[in-house]
Amino acid sequence: MQPSAIRKRVAVTGASGLIGAALVHSLRADGHDVLRLVRRPAAAADEVEWDPKRLYVNAAGLVGVDAVVHLAGAGVGERRWTEAYKKEIRDSRVLGTTAIARALAGLAEPPEALVCGTALGWYGDTGSRAVDEDAPAGTGFLPSVCVEWEAAAAPAEEAGIRVTYARTGLVVARQGGAWGRLFPVFRAGLGGRMGDGSQYWSFISLHDEVAALRHLMDTPSLSGPVNLTAPEPVTNREVTAAMGRVLRRPTLLTVPAPALRLALGDFAEDVLGSQRVLPGRLLSSGFSFAFPTIDDSIRAAAAR
């Protein structure tokens, strides 16, 4: 992907998170103006206040933006899934997306594009069956959240804004996210497969995630769901072997499924679940992966 040569004004939610911070850095490095939405009174020229729980966005701060990348949401793997935290996961996504979509729809001159970060959780457990964007939503908590999440962007679509849903896989990064918690464990020689290791993990390197988000922002022909995941999903057993190869550490241990369920509660079913998801629309739109394999992605993360 070649970065857009036209200087753009881009607003980003979730700008302090793993993906958001990397995206902001990438855009600014290429000379684009970036506004960061913050949950407090704006304290700098590049900040716009919003409060997703109150469905509030200071829409005046978004006047003149060319695109919005919406990445905010409570971390799925940050805490044990109590009923209260499941509500926070859902509300942070549905209310946040509703607030952004309504604010953009109300602008006299709406932006060209809204890239709404969602998740492969849409598909649920696909087992060993490979799926692409044409597959229906799965069943369970995360698929239901993803369905409501994407539906919440309807006001933007109705206002004529091109909306893409970036259904992101597991982001391979050393400094954050779910994979960031794996690195120190494997470096210590304590890594191993989870459950029987047969479940598919659809992954993407942080570099390719940022490049793909920018590709969605800059490609007028893309709208609707787009899977952001590397071309060849791998099993947890293969991930474990790759981590051992790249980090040169043993991977002899196993975390049994009952132990995961005890430690993680309902979230364990998603760790043990299988998602073999393919980036059909991303590839057909001409996107090229810098780190297409699991070994490439782990090496890139380890080097950062």
PDB file of C-alpha atoms in Angstrom:
ATOM      1  CA  MET A   1       0.000   0.000   0.000  1.00  0.00           C
ATOM      2  CA  GLN A   2       1.229   3.457  -0.880  1.00  0.00           C
ATOM      3  CA  PRO A   3       0.253   6.186   1.629  1.00  0.00           C
ATOM      4  CA  SER A   4      -2.102   8.830   0.272  1.00  0.00           C
ATOM      5  CA  ALA A   5      -0.162  11.735  -1.251  1.00  0.00           C
ATOM      6  CA  ILE A   6      -3.027  14.112  -0.405  1.00  0.00           C
ATOM      7  CA  ARG A   7      -2.816  15.650   3.035  1.00  0.00           C
ATOM      8  CA  LYS A   8      -5.895  14.671   5.016  1.00  0.00           C
ATOM      9  CA  ARG A   9      -7.502  15.665   8.282  1.00  0.00           C
ATOM     10  CA  VAL A  10      -8.291  12.473  10.191  1.00  0.00           C
ATOM     11  CA  ALA A  11     -10.034  12.021  13.549  1.00  0.00           C
ATOM     12  CA  VAL A  12      -9.222   8.933  15.612  1.00  0.00           C
ATOM     13  CA  THR A  13     -10.969   7.443  18.639  1.00  0.00           C
ATOM     14  CA  GLY A  14      -9.030   5.016  20.798  1.00  0.00           C
ATOM     15  CA  ALA A  15      -5.899   6.983  19.909  1.00  0.00           C
ATOM     16  CA  SER A  16      -4.087   5.986  23.102  1.00  0.00           C
ATOM     17  CA  GLY A  17      -4.556   2.248  22.546  1.00  0.00           C
ATOM     18  CA  LEU A  18      -2.154  -0.158  20.865  1.00  0.00           C
ATOM     19  CA  ILE A  19      -3.574   0.177  17.356  1.00  0.00           C
ATOM     20  CA  GLY A  20      -4.719   3.779  17.671  1.00  0.00           C
ATOM     21  CA  ALA A  21      -1.351   5.072  18.850  1.00  0.00           C
ATOM     22  CA  ALA A  22       0.435   3.266  16.013  1.00  0.00           C
ATOM     23  CA  LEU A  23      -2.074   4.639  13.496  1.00  0.00           C
ATOM     24  CA  VAL A  24      -1.710   8.214  14.748  1.00  0.00           C
ATOM     25  CA  HIS A  25       2.092   7.937  14.523  1.00  0.00           C
ATOM     26  CA  SER A  26       1.879   6.541  10.968  1.00  0.00           C
ATOM     27  CA  LEU A  27      -0.507   9.244   9.747  1.00  0.00           C
ATOM     28  CA  ARG A  28       1.488  12.076  11.269  1.00  0.00           C
ATOM     29  CA  ALA A  29       4.740  10.685   9.901  1.00  0.00           C
ATOM     30  CA  ASP A  30       3.228  11.064   6.422  1.00  0.00           C
ATOM     31  CA  GLY A  31       2.139  14.642   7.048  1.00  0.00           C
ATOM     32  CA  HIS A  32      -1.551  14.173   7.784  1.00  0.00           C
ATOM     33  CA  ASP A  33      -3.391  16.249  10.403  1.00  0.00           C
ATOM     34  CA  VAL A  34      -4.726  14.024  13.186  1.00  0.00           C
ATOM     35  CA  LEU A  35      -7.369  14.839  15.787  1.00  0.00           C
ATOM     36  CA  ARG A  36      -7.618  12.604  18.846  1.00  0.00           C
ATOM     37  CA  LEU A  37     -10.956  12.175  20.594  1.00  0.00           C
ATOM     38  CA  VAL A  38     -10.515  12.287  24.374  1.00  0.00           C
ATOM     39  CA  ARG A  39     -12.876  11.605  27.296  1.00  0.00           C
ATOM     40  CA  ARG A  40     -12.169  14.906  29.072  1.00  0.00           C
ATOM     41  CA  PRO A  41     -12.172  18.581  28.150  1.00  0.00           C
ATOM     42  CA  ALA A  42      -9.840  19.136  25.199  1.00  0.00           C
ATOM     43  CA  ALA A  43      -6.504  20.500  26.369  1.00  0.00           C
ATOM     44  CA  ALA A  44      -4.673  20.801  23.044  1.00  0.00           C
ATOM     45  CA  ALA A  45      -5.420  21.887  19.491  1.00  0.00           C
ATOM     46  CA  ASP A  46      -5.381  18.291  18.267  1.00  0.00           C
ATOM     47  CA  GLU A  47      -7.976  17.057  20.799  1.00  0.00           C
ATOM     48  CA  VAL A  48     -11.773  16.794  20.565  1.00  0.00           C
ATOM     49  CA  GLU A  49     -13.862  16.001  23.620  1.00  0.00           C
ATOM     50  CA  TRP A  50     -16.352  13.156  23.616  1.00  0.00           C
ATOM     51  CA  ASP A  51     -18.192  11.014  26.149  1.00  0.00           C
ATOM     52  CA  PRO A  52     -19.537   7.803  24.591  1.00  0.00           C
ATOM     53  CA  LYS A  53     -21.557   6.867  27.683  1.00  0.00           C
ATOM     54  CA  ARG A  54     -23.531  10.098  27.320  1.00  0.00           C
ATOM     55  CA  LEU A  55     -23.599   9.831  23.516  1.00  0.00           C
ATOM     56  CA  TYR A  56     -21.792  13.165  23.407  1.00  0.00           C
ATOM     57  CA  VAL A  57     -19.303  14.340  20.803  1.00  0.00           C
ATOM     58  CA  ASN A  58     -18.128  17.918  20.372  1.00  0.00           C
ATOM     59  CA  ALA A  59     -19.135  17.862  16.731  1.00  0.00           C
ATOM     60  CA  ALA A  60     -17.758  21.349  16.137  1.00  0.00           C
ATOM     61  CA  GLY A  61     -14.298  19.880  16.584  1.00  0.00           C
ATOM     62  CA  LEU A  62     -14.894  17.489  13.695  1.00  0.00           C
ATOM     63  CA  VAL A  63     -15.763  20.128  11.108  1.00  0.00           C
ATOM     64  CA  GLY A  64     -13.487  19.727   8.100  1.00  0.00           C
ATOM     65  CA  VAL A  65     -12.329  16.172   8.759  1.00  0.00           C
ATOM     66  CA  ASP A  66     -11.873  13.960   5.701  1.00  0.00           C
ATOM     67  CA  ALA A  67     -12.099  10.645   7.532  1.00  0.00           C
ATOM     68  CA  VAL A  68     -12.720   9.182  10.973  1.00  0.00           C
ATOM     69  CA  VAL A  69     -11.170   5.963  12.302  1.00  0.00           C
ATOM     70  CA  HIS A  70     -13.174   4.699  15.266  1.00  0.00           C
ATOM     71  CA  LEU A  71     -11.197   2.240  17.415  1.00  0.00           C
ATOM     72  CA  ALA A  72     -12.417   2.889  20.972  1.00  0.00           C
ATOM     73  CA  GLY A  73     -13.809   0.110  23.160  1.00  0.00           C
ATOM     74  CA  ALA A  74     -13.196  -1.718  26.435  1.00  0.00           C
ATOM     75  CA  GLY A  75     -10.552  -4.448  26.114  1.00  0.00           C
ATOM     76  CA  VAL A  76     -12.119  -7.867  25.576  1.00  0.00           C
ATOM     77  CA  GLY A  77      -9.296  -9.715  27.309  1.00  0.00           C
ATOM     78  CA  GLU A  78      -8.434  -7.122  29.936  1.00  0.00           C
ATOM     79  CA  ARG A  79     -10.557  -8.527  32.768  1.00  0.00           C
ATOM     80  CA  ARG A  80     -12.591 -11.554  33.747  1.00  0.00           C
ATOM     81  CA  TRP A  81     -15.996 -11.543  32.067  1.00  0.00           C
ATOM     82  CA  THR A  82     -18.395 -10.741  34.870  1.00  0.00           C
ATOM     83  CA  GLU A  83     -21.886  -9.687  33.849  1.00  0.00           C
ATOM     84  CA  ALA A  84     -20.924  -6.103  34.686  1.00  0.00           C
ATOM     85  CA  TYR A  85     -17.826  -6.224  32.491  1.00  0.00           C
ATOM     86  CA  LYS A  86     -19.723  -7.837  29.625  1.00  0.00           C
ATOM     87  CA  LYS A  87     -22.101  -4.883  29.780  1.00  0.00           C
ATOM     88  CA  GLU A  88     -19.099  -2.530  29.663  1.00  0.00           C
ATOM     89  CA  ILE A  89     -17.718  -4.354  26.619  1.00  0.00           C
ATOM     90  CA  ARG A  90     -21.042  -4.030  24.816  1.00  0.00           C
ATOM     91  CA  ASP A  91     -21.853  -0.460  25.872  1.00  0.00           C
ATOM     92  CA  SER A  92     -18.382   0.897  25.086  1.00  0.00           C
ATOM     93  CA  ARG A  93     -18.754  -0.292  21.506  1.00  0.00           C
ATOM     94  CA  VAL A  94     -22.423   0.236  20.763  1.00  0.00           C
ATOM     95  CA  LEU A  95     -22.785   3.591  22.526  1.00  0.00           C
ATOM     96  CA  GLY A  96     -19.431   4.842  21.225  1.00  0.00           C
ATOM     97  CA  THR A  97     -20.264   3.956  17.633  1.00  0.00           C
ATOM     98  CA  THR A  98     -23.738   5.458  17.954  1.00  0.00           C
ATOM     99  CA  ALA A  99     -22.258   8.710  19.267  1.00  0.00           C
ATOM    100  CA  ILE A 100     -19.700   8.972  16.457  1.00  0.00           C
ATOM    101  CA  ALA A 101     -22.154   8.018  13.700  1.00  0.00           C
ATOM    102  CA  ARG A 102     -24.781  10.536  14.851  1.00  0.00           C
ATOM    103  CA  ALA A 103     -22.224  13.327  15.220  1.00  0.00           C
ATOM    104  CA  LEU A 104     -20.848  12.765  11.717  1.00  0.00           C
ATOM    105  CA  ALA A 105     -24.308  12.474  10.210  1.00  0.00           C
ATOM    106  CA  GLY A 106     -25.214  15.847  11.714  1.00  0.00           C
ATOM    107  CA  LEU A 107     -22.324  17.732  10.123  1.00  0.00           C
ATOM    108  CA  ALA A 108     -23.165  20.098   7.280  1.00  0.00           C
ATOM    109  CA  GLU A 109     -20.308  18.520   5.325  1.00  0.00           C
ATOM    110  CA  PRO A 110     -19.770  14.957   6.599  1.00  0.00           C
ATOM    111  CA  PRO A 111     -16.410  13.243   6.072  1.00  0.00           C
ATOM    112  CA  GLU A 112     -15.840  10.969   3.114  1.00  0.00           C
ATOM    113  CA  ALA A 113     -15.180   7.868   5.184  1.00  0.00           C
ATOM    114  CA  LEU A 114     -15.769   6.264   8.552  1.00  0.00           C
ATOM    115  CA  VAL A 115     -13.576   3.265   9.317  1.00  0.00           C
ATOM    116  CA  CYS A 116     -15.254   1.506  12.211  1.00  0.00           C
ATOM    117  CA  GLY A 117     -12.996  -0.983  13.969  1.00  0.00           C
ATOM    118  CA  THR A 118     -14.926  -4.143  14.833  1.00  0.00           C
ATOM    119  CA  ALA A 119     -13.726  -7.718  15.305  1.00  0.00           C
ATOM    120  CA  LEU A 120     -13.592 -11.250  13.959  1.00  0.00           C
ATOM    121  CA  GLY A 121     -15.787 -12.058  16.933  1.00  0.00           C
ATOM    122  CA  TRP A 122     -18.623 -11.479  14.422  1.00  0.00           C
ATOM    123  CA  TYR A 123     -18.126 -15.035  13.074  1.00  0.00           C
ATOM    124  CA  GLY A 124     -18.094 -16.891  16.382  1.00  0.00           C
ATOM    125  CA  ASP A 125     -16.420 -20.304  16.484  1.00  0.00           C
ATOM    126  CA  THR A 126     -15.873 -21.496  12.892  1.00  0.00           C
ATOM    127  CA  GLY A 127     -13.927 -24.630  13.793  1.00  0.00           C
ATOM    128  CA  SER A 128     -11.699 -25.715  10.910  1.00  0.00           C
ATOM    129  CA  ARG A 129     -14.041 -24.125   8.343  1.00  0.00           C
ATOM    130  CA  ALA A 130     -12.547 -21.139   6.528  1.00  0.00           C
ATOM    131  CA  VAL A 131     -14.870 -18.128   6.231  1.00  0.00           C
ATOM    132  CA  ASP A 132     -14.729 -14.726   4.580  1.00  0.00           C
ATOM    133  CA  GLU A 133     -16.891 -11.596   4.698  1.00  0.00           C
ATOM    134  CA  ASP A 134     -19.876 -13.408   3.176  1.00  0.00           C
ATOM    135  CA  ALA A 135     -20.287 -15.627   6.240  1.00  0.00           C
ATOM    136  CA  PRO A 136     -23.180 -14.877   8.617  1.00  0.00           C
ATOM    137  CA  ALA A 137     -22.755 -13.839  12.229  1.00  0.00           C
ATOM    138  CA  GLY A 138     -22.061 -16.602  14.715  1.00  0.00           C
ATOM    139  CA  THR A 139     -23.803 -17.211  18.019  1.00  0.00           C
ATOM    140  CA  GLY A 140     -22.785 -16.203  21.530  1.00  0.00           C
ATOM    141  CA  PHE A 141     -21.782 -13.064  23.372  1.00  0.00           C
ATOM    142  CA  LEU A 142     -19.107 -11.619  21.071  1.00  0.00           C
ATOM    143  CA  PRO A 143     -21.029 -12.201  17.822  1.00  0.00           C
ATOM    144  CA  SER A 144     -24.065 -10.485  19.329  1.00  0.00           C
ATOM    145  CA  VAL A 145     -21.915  -7.539  20.403  1.00  0.00           C
ATOM    146  CA  CYS A 146     -20.383  -7.271  16.925  1.00  0.00           C
ATOM    147  CA  VAL A 147     -23.806  -7.283  15.244  1.00  0.00           C
ATOM    148  CA  GLU A 148     -25.025  -4.417  17.452  1.00  0.00           C
ATOM    149  CA  TRP A 149     -21.674  -2.652  17.104  1.00  0.00           C
ATOM    150  CA  GLU A 150     -21.809  -2.542  13.310  1.00  0.00           C
ATOM    151  CA  ALA A 151     -25.523  -1.710  13.238  1.00  0.00           C
ATOM    152  CA  ALA A 152     -24.827   1.337  15.412  1.00  0.00           C
ATOM    153  CA  ALA A 153     -23.001   3.003  12.488  1.00  0.00           C
ATOM    154  CA  ALA A 154     -26.231   3.155  10.454  1.00  0.00           C
ATOM    155  CA  PRO A 155     -26.729   6.937  10.885  1.00  0.00           C
ATOM    156  CA  ALA A 156     -23.404   7.556   9.137  1.00  0.00           C
ATOM    157  CA  GLU A 157     -24.298   5.269   6.250  1.00  0.00           C
ATOM    158  CA  GLU A 158     -27.712   6.924   5.920  1.00  0.00           C
ATOM    159  CA  ALA A 159     -25.970  10.307   5.702  1.00  0.00           C
ATOM    160  CA  GLY A 160     -23.998   9.093   2.679  1.00  0.00           C
ATOM    161  CA  ILE A 161     -20.714   8.470   4.452  1.00  0.00           C
ATOM    162  CA  ARG A 162     -18.744   5.490   3.158  1.00  0.00           C
ATOM    163  CA  VAL A 163     -18.512   3.136   6.138  1.00  0.00           C
ATOM    164  CA  THR A 164     -16.159   0.163   6.376  1.00  0.00           C
ATOM    165  CA  TYR A 165     -16.156  -2.319   9.238  1.00  0.00           C
ATOM    166  CA  ALA A 166     -12.590  -3.385   9.992  1.00  0.00           C
ATOM    167  CA  ARG A 167     -13.069  -6.861  11.454  1.00  0.00           C
ATOM    168  CA  THR A 168      -9.670  -7.243  13.070  1.00  0.00           C
ATOM    169  CA  GLY A 169      -7.960 -10.465  14.115  1.00  0.00           C
ATOM    170  CA  LEU A 170      -5.417 -11.032  16.885  1.00  0.00           C
ATOM    171  CA  VAL A 171      -2.822  -8.280  16.511  1.00  0.00           C
ATOM    172  CA  VAL A 172       0.739  -9.559  16.887  1.00  0.00           C
ATOM    173  CA  ALA A 173       2.520  -6.916  18.958  1.00  0.00           C
ATOM    174  CA  ARG A 174       5.038  -7.045  21.780  1.00  0.00           C
ATOM    175  CA  GLN A 175       3.963  -3.914  23.622  1.00  0.00           C
ATOM    176  CA  GLY A 176       0.233  -4.403  24.106  1.00  0.00           C
ATOM    177  CA  GLY A 177      -2.941  -6.305  23.433  1.00  0.00           C
ATOM    178  CA  ALA A 178      -3.462 -10.008  24.000  1.00  0.00           C
ATOM    179  CA  TRP A 179      -0.230 -10.937  22.211  1.00  0.00           C
ATOM    180  CA  GLY A 180       1.730  -8.509  24.359  1.00  0.00           C
ATOM    181  CA  ARG A 181       0.930 -10.720  27.335  1.00  0.00           C
ATOM    182  CA  LEU A 182       2.251 -13.786  25.513  1.00  0.00           C
ATOM    183  CA  PHE A 183       5.723 -12.432  24.800  1.00  0.00           C
ATOM    184  CA  PRO A 184       7.065 -12.311  28.379  1.00  0.00           C
ATOM    185  CA  VAL A 185       5.639 -15.766  29.100  1.00  0.00           C
ATOM    186  CA  PHE A 186       7.323 -17.301  26.065  1.00  0.00           C
ATOM    187  CA  ARG A 187      10.565 -15.392  26.636  1.00  0.00           C
ATOM    188  CA  ALA A 188      10.691 -16.931  30.098  1.00  0.00           C
ATOM    189  CA  GLY A 189      10.390 -20.395  28.569  1.00  0.00           C
ATOM    190  CA  LEU A 190       6.940 -20.883  30.098  1.00  0.00           C
ATOM    191  CA  GLY A 191       4.909 -20.729  26.901  1.00  0.00           C
ATOM    192  CA  GLY A 192       2.867 -23.568  25.515  1.00  0.00           C
ATOM    193  CA  ARG A 193      -0.296 -24.455  23.688  1.00  0.00           C
ATOM    194  CA  MET A 194      -3.718 -23.653  25.097  1.00  0.00           C
ATOM    195  CA  GLY A 195      -6.101 -26.563  25.347  1.00  0.00           C
ATOM    196  CA  ASP A 196      -5.406 -29.123  22.628  1.00  0.00           C
ATOM    197  CA  GLY A 197      -3.939 -26.420  20.351  1.00  0.00           C
ATOM    198  CA  SER A 198      -6.150 -27.292  17.379  1.00  0.00           C
ATOM    199  CA  GLN A 199      -8.096 -24.013  17.432  1.00  0.00           C
ATOM    200  CA  TYR A 200      -7.338 -21.560  14.628  1.00  0.00           C
ATOM    201  CA  TRP A 201      -6.000 -18.098  15.446  1.00  0.00           C
ATOM    202  CA  SER A 202      -6.518 -15.481  12.734  1.00  0.00           C
ATOM    203  CA  PHE A 203      -3.697 -12.996  13.278  1.00  0.00           C
ATOM    204  CA  ILE A 204      -2.287  -9.831  11.753  1.00  0.00           C
ATOM    205  CA  SER A 205       0.934  -7.937  12.448  1.00  0.00           C
ATOM    206  CA  LEU A 206       0.603  -4.471  13.971  1.00  0.00           C
ATOM    207  CA  HIS A 207       2.331  -2.997  10.909  1.00  0.00           C
ATOM    208  CA  ASP A 208      -0.184  -4.605   8.537  1.00  0.00           C
ATOM    209  CA  GLU A 209      -3.104  -3.660  10.787  1.00  0.00           C
ATOM    210  CA  VAL A 210      -2.192   0.024  10.550  1.00  0.00           C
ATOM    211  CA  ALA A 211      -1.515  -0.226   6.821  1.00  0.00           C
ATOM    212  CA  ALA A 212      -4.859  -1.965   6.296  1.00  0.00           C
ATOM    213  CA  LEU A 213      -6.780   0.687   8.244  1.00  0.00           C
ATOM    214  CA  ARG A 214      -5.194   3.353   6.070  1.00  0.00           C
ATOM    215  CA  HIS A 215      -6.026   1.287   2.981  1.00  0.00           C
ATOM    216  CA  LEU A 216      -9.691   1.200   4.023  1.00  0.00           C
ATOM    217  CA  MET A 217      -9.618   4.941   4.612  1.00  0.00           C
ATOM    218  CA  ASP A 218      -8.076   5.657   1.202  1.00  0.00           C
ATOM    219  CA  THR A 219      -9.915   3.142  -1.031  1.00  0.00           C
ATOM    220  CA  PRO A 220     -13.246   4.569  -2.265  1.00  0.00           C
ATOM    221  CA  SER A 221     -14.432   1.212  -3.601  1.00  0.00           C
ATOM    222  CA  LEU A 222     -14.393  -0.410  -0.159  1.00  0.00           C
ATOM    223  CA  SER A 223     -17.415  -0.296   2.126  1.00  0.00           C
ATOM    224  CA  GLY A 224     -19.078  -2.753   4.470  1.00  0.00           C
ATOM    225  CA  PRO A 225     -17.177  -5.524   6.278  1.00  0.00           C
ATOM    226  CA  VAL A 226     -13.495  -6.137   5.559  1.00  0.00           C
ATOM    227  CA  ASN A 227     -11.516  -8.786   7.448  1.00  0.00           C
ATOM    228  CA  LEU A 228      -8.172  -7.539   8.719  1.00  0.00           C
ATOM    229  CA  THR A 229      -6.241 -10.750   9.184  1.00  0.00           C
ATOM    230  CA  ALA A 230      -3.237 -12.369   7.524  1.00  0.00           C
ATOM    231  CA  PRO A 231      -3.862 -14.606   4.489  1.00  0.00           C
ATOM    232  CA  GLU A 232      -3.181 -17.924   6.272  1.00  0.00           C
ATOM    233  CA  PRO A 233      -4.667 -18.426   9.754  1.00  0.00           C
ATOM    234  CA  VAL A 234      -2.737 -20.901  11.907  1.00  0.00           C
ATOM    235  CA  THR A 235      -3.613 -23.144  14.822  1.00  0.00           C
ATOM    236  CA  ASN A 236      -2.658 -22.373  18.395  1.00  0.00           C
ATOM    237  CA  ARG A 237      -0.255 -25.315  18.183  1.00  0.00           C
ATOM    238  CA  GLU A 238       1.443 -23.658  15.185  1.00  0.00           C
ATOM    239  CA  VAL A 239       1.534 -20.290  16.979  1.00  0.00           C
ATOM    240  CA  THR A 240       3.211 -21.964  19.948  1.00  0.00           C
ATOM    241  CA  ALA A 241       5.840 -23.569  17.714  1.00  0.00           C
ATOM    242  CA  ALA A 242       6.475 -20.274  15.895  1.00  0.00           C
ATOM    243  CA  MET A 243       6.922 -18.363  19.163  1.00  0.00           C
ATOM    244  CA  GLY A 244       9.447 -20.978  20.245  1.00  0.00           C
ATOM    245  CA  ARG A 245      11.339 -20.784  16.943  1.00  0.00           C
ATOM    246  CA  VAL A 246      11.523 -17.010  16.798  1.00  0.00           C
ATOM    247  CA  LEU A 247      12.288 -16.447  20.485  1.00  0.00           C
ATOM    248  CA  ARG A 248      14.457 -19.585  20.740  1.00  0.00           C
ATOM    249  CA  ARG A 249      12.726 -20.874  23.827  1.00  0.00           C
ATOM    250  CA  PRO A 250      11.189 -24.233  24.748  1.00  0.00           C
ATOM    251  CA  THR A 251       7.411 -24.560  24.409  1.00  0.00           C
ATOM    252  CA  LEU A 252       6.764 -27.792  26.272  1.00  0.00           C
ATOM    253  CA  LEU A 253       4.081 -26.629  28.657  1.00  0.00           C
ATOM    254  CA  THR A 254       0.336 -26.860  28.126  1.00  0.00           C
ATOM    255  CA  VAL A 255      -2.456 -24.842  29.692  1.00  0.00           C
ATOM    256  CA  PRO A 256      -5.356 -27.301  30.042  1.00  0.00           C
ATOM    257  CA  ALA A 257      -8.824 -26.130  29.035  1.00  0.00           C
ATOM    258  CA  PRO A 258     -10.254 -26.515  32.581  1.00  0.00           C
ATOM    259  CA  ALA A 259      -7.498 -24.265  33.972  1.00  0.00           C
ATOM    260  CA  LEU A 260      -8.271 -21.599  31.371  1.00  0.00           C
ATOM    261  CA  ARG A 261     -11.966 -21.752  32.218  1.00  0.00           C
ATOM    262  CA  LEU A 262     -11.165 -21.390  35.902  1.00  0.00           C
ATOM    263  CA  ALA A 263      -8.863 -18.408  35.311  1.00  0.00           C
ATOM    264  CA  LEU A 264     -10.787 -16.599  32.585  1.00  0.00           C
ATOM    265  CA  GLY A 265     -14.424 -17.530  33.071  1.00  0.00           C
ATOM    266  CA  ASP A 266     -16.587 -17.077  29.955  1.00  0.00           C
ATOM    267  CA  PHE A 267     -13.685 -15.506  28.033  1.00  0.00           C
ATOM    268  CA  ALA A 268     -11.957 -18.899  28.028  1.00  0.00           C
ATOM    269  CA  GLU A 269     -14.437 -20.155  25.440  1.00  0.00           C
ATOM    270  CA  ASP A 270     -13.152 -17.531  23.013  1.00  0.00           C
ATOM    271  CA  VAL A 271      -9.511 -18.377  23.770  1.00  0.00           C
ATOM    272  CA  LEU A 272     -10.282 -22.037  23.138  1.00  0.00           C
ATOM    273  CA  GLY A 273     -12.616 -21.296  20.224  1.00  0.00           C
ATOM    274  CA  SER A 274     -11.467 -21.502  16.631  1.00  0.00           C
ATOM    275  CA  GLN A 275     -11.660 -18.742  14.023  1.00  0.00           C
ATOM    276  CA  ARG A 276     -10.321 -19.512  10.582  1.00  0.00           C
ATOM    277  CA  VAL A 277     -11.064 -16.205   8.879  1.00  0.00           C
ATOM    278  CA  LEU A 278      -9.718 -15.093   5.496  1.00  0.00           C
ATOM    279  CA  PRO A 279      -9.137 -11.497   4.251  1.00  0.00           C
ATOM    280  CA  GLY A 280     -10.998 -11.932   0.979  1.00  0.00           C
ATOM    281  CA  ARG A 281     -12.031  -8.340   0.342  1.00  0.00           C
ATOM    282  CA  LEU A 282      -8.730  -6.897   1.551  1.00  0.00           C
ATOM    283  CA  LEU A 283      -6.736  -9.018  -0.889  1.00  0.00           C
ATOM    284  CA  SER A 284      -9.109  -8.452  -3.807  1.00  0.00           C
ATOM    285  CA  SER A 285      -8.811  -4.677  -3.291  1.00  0.00           C
ATOM    286  CA  GLY A 286      -5.063  -4.848  -3.936  1.00  0.00           C
ATOM    287  CA  PHE A 287      -3.696  -4.774  -0.394  1.00  0.00           C
ATOM    288  CA  SER A 288      -0.253  -6.334   0.053  1.00  0.00           C
ATOM    289  CA  PHE A 289       0.886  -7.744   3.401  1.00  0.00           C
ATOM    290  CA  ALA A 290       4.363  -6.841   4.626  1.00  0.00           C
ATOM    291  CA  PHE A 291       4.323  -9.704   7.157  1.00  0.00           C
ATOM    292  CA  PRO A 292       2.010 -12.413   5.804  1.00  0.00           C
ATOM    293  CA  THR A 293       3.175 -15.393   7.882  1.00  0.00           C
ATOM    294  CA  ILE A 294       3.100 -16.031  11.612  1.00  0.00           C
ATOM    295  CA  ASP A 295       6.919 -16.223  11.806  1.00  0.00           C
ATOM    296  CA  ASP A 296       7.231 -12.900   9.923  1.00  0.00           C
ATOM    297  CA  SER A 297       4.713 -11.260  12.244  1.00  0.00           C
ATOM    298  CA  ILE A 298       6.354 -12.508  15.438  1.00  0.00           C
ATOM    299  CA  ARG A 299       9.808 -11.422  14.230  1.00  0.00           C
ATOM    300  CA  ALA A 300       8.478  -7.964  13.358  1.00  0.00           C
ATOM    301  CA  ALA A 301       6.896  -7.638  16.811  1.00  0.00           C
ATOM    302  CA  ALA A 302       9.998  -8.890  18.616  1.00  0.00           C
ATOM    303  CA  ALA A 303      12.171  -6.365  16.780  1.00  0.00           C
ATOM    304  CA  ARG A 304      10.100  -3.318  17.785  1.00  0.00           C
TER     305      ARG A 304
END
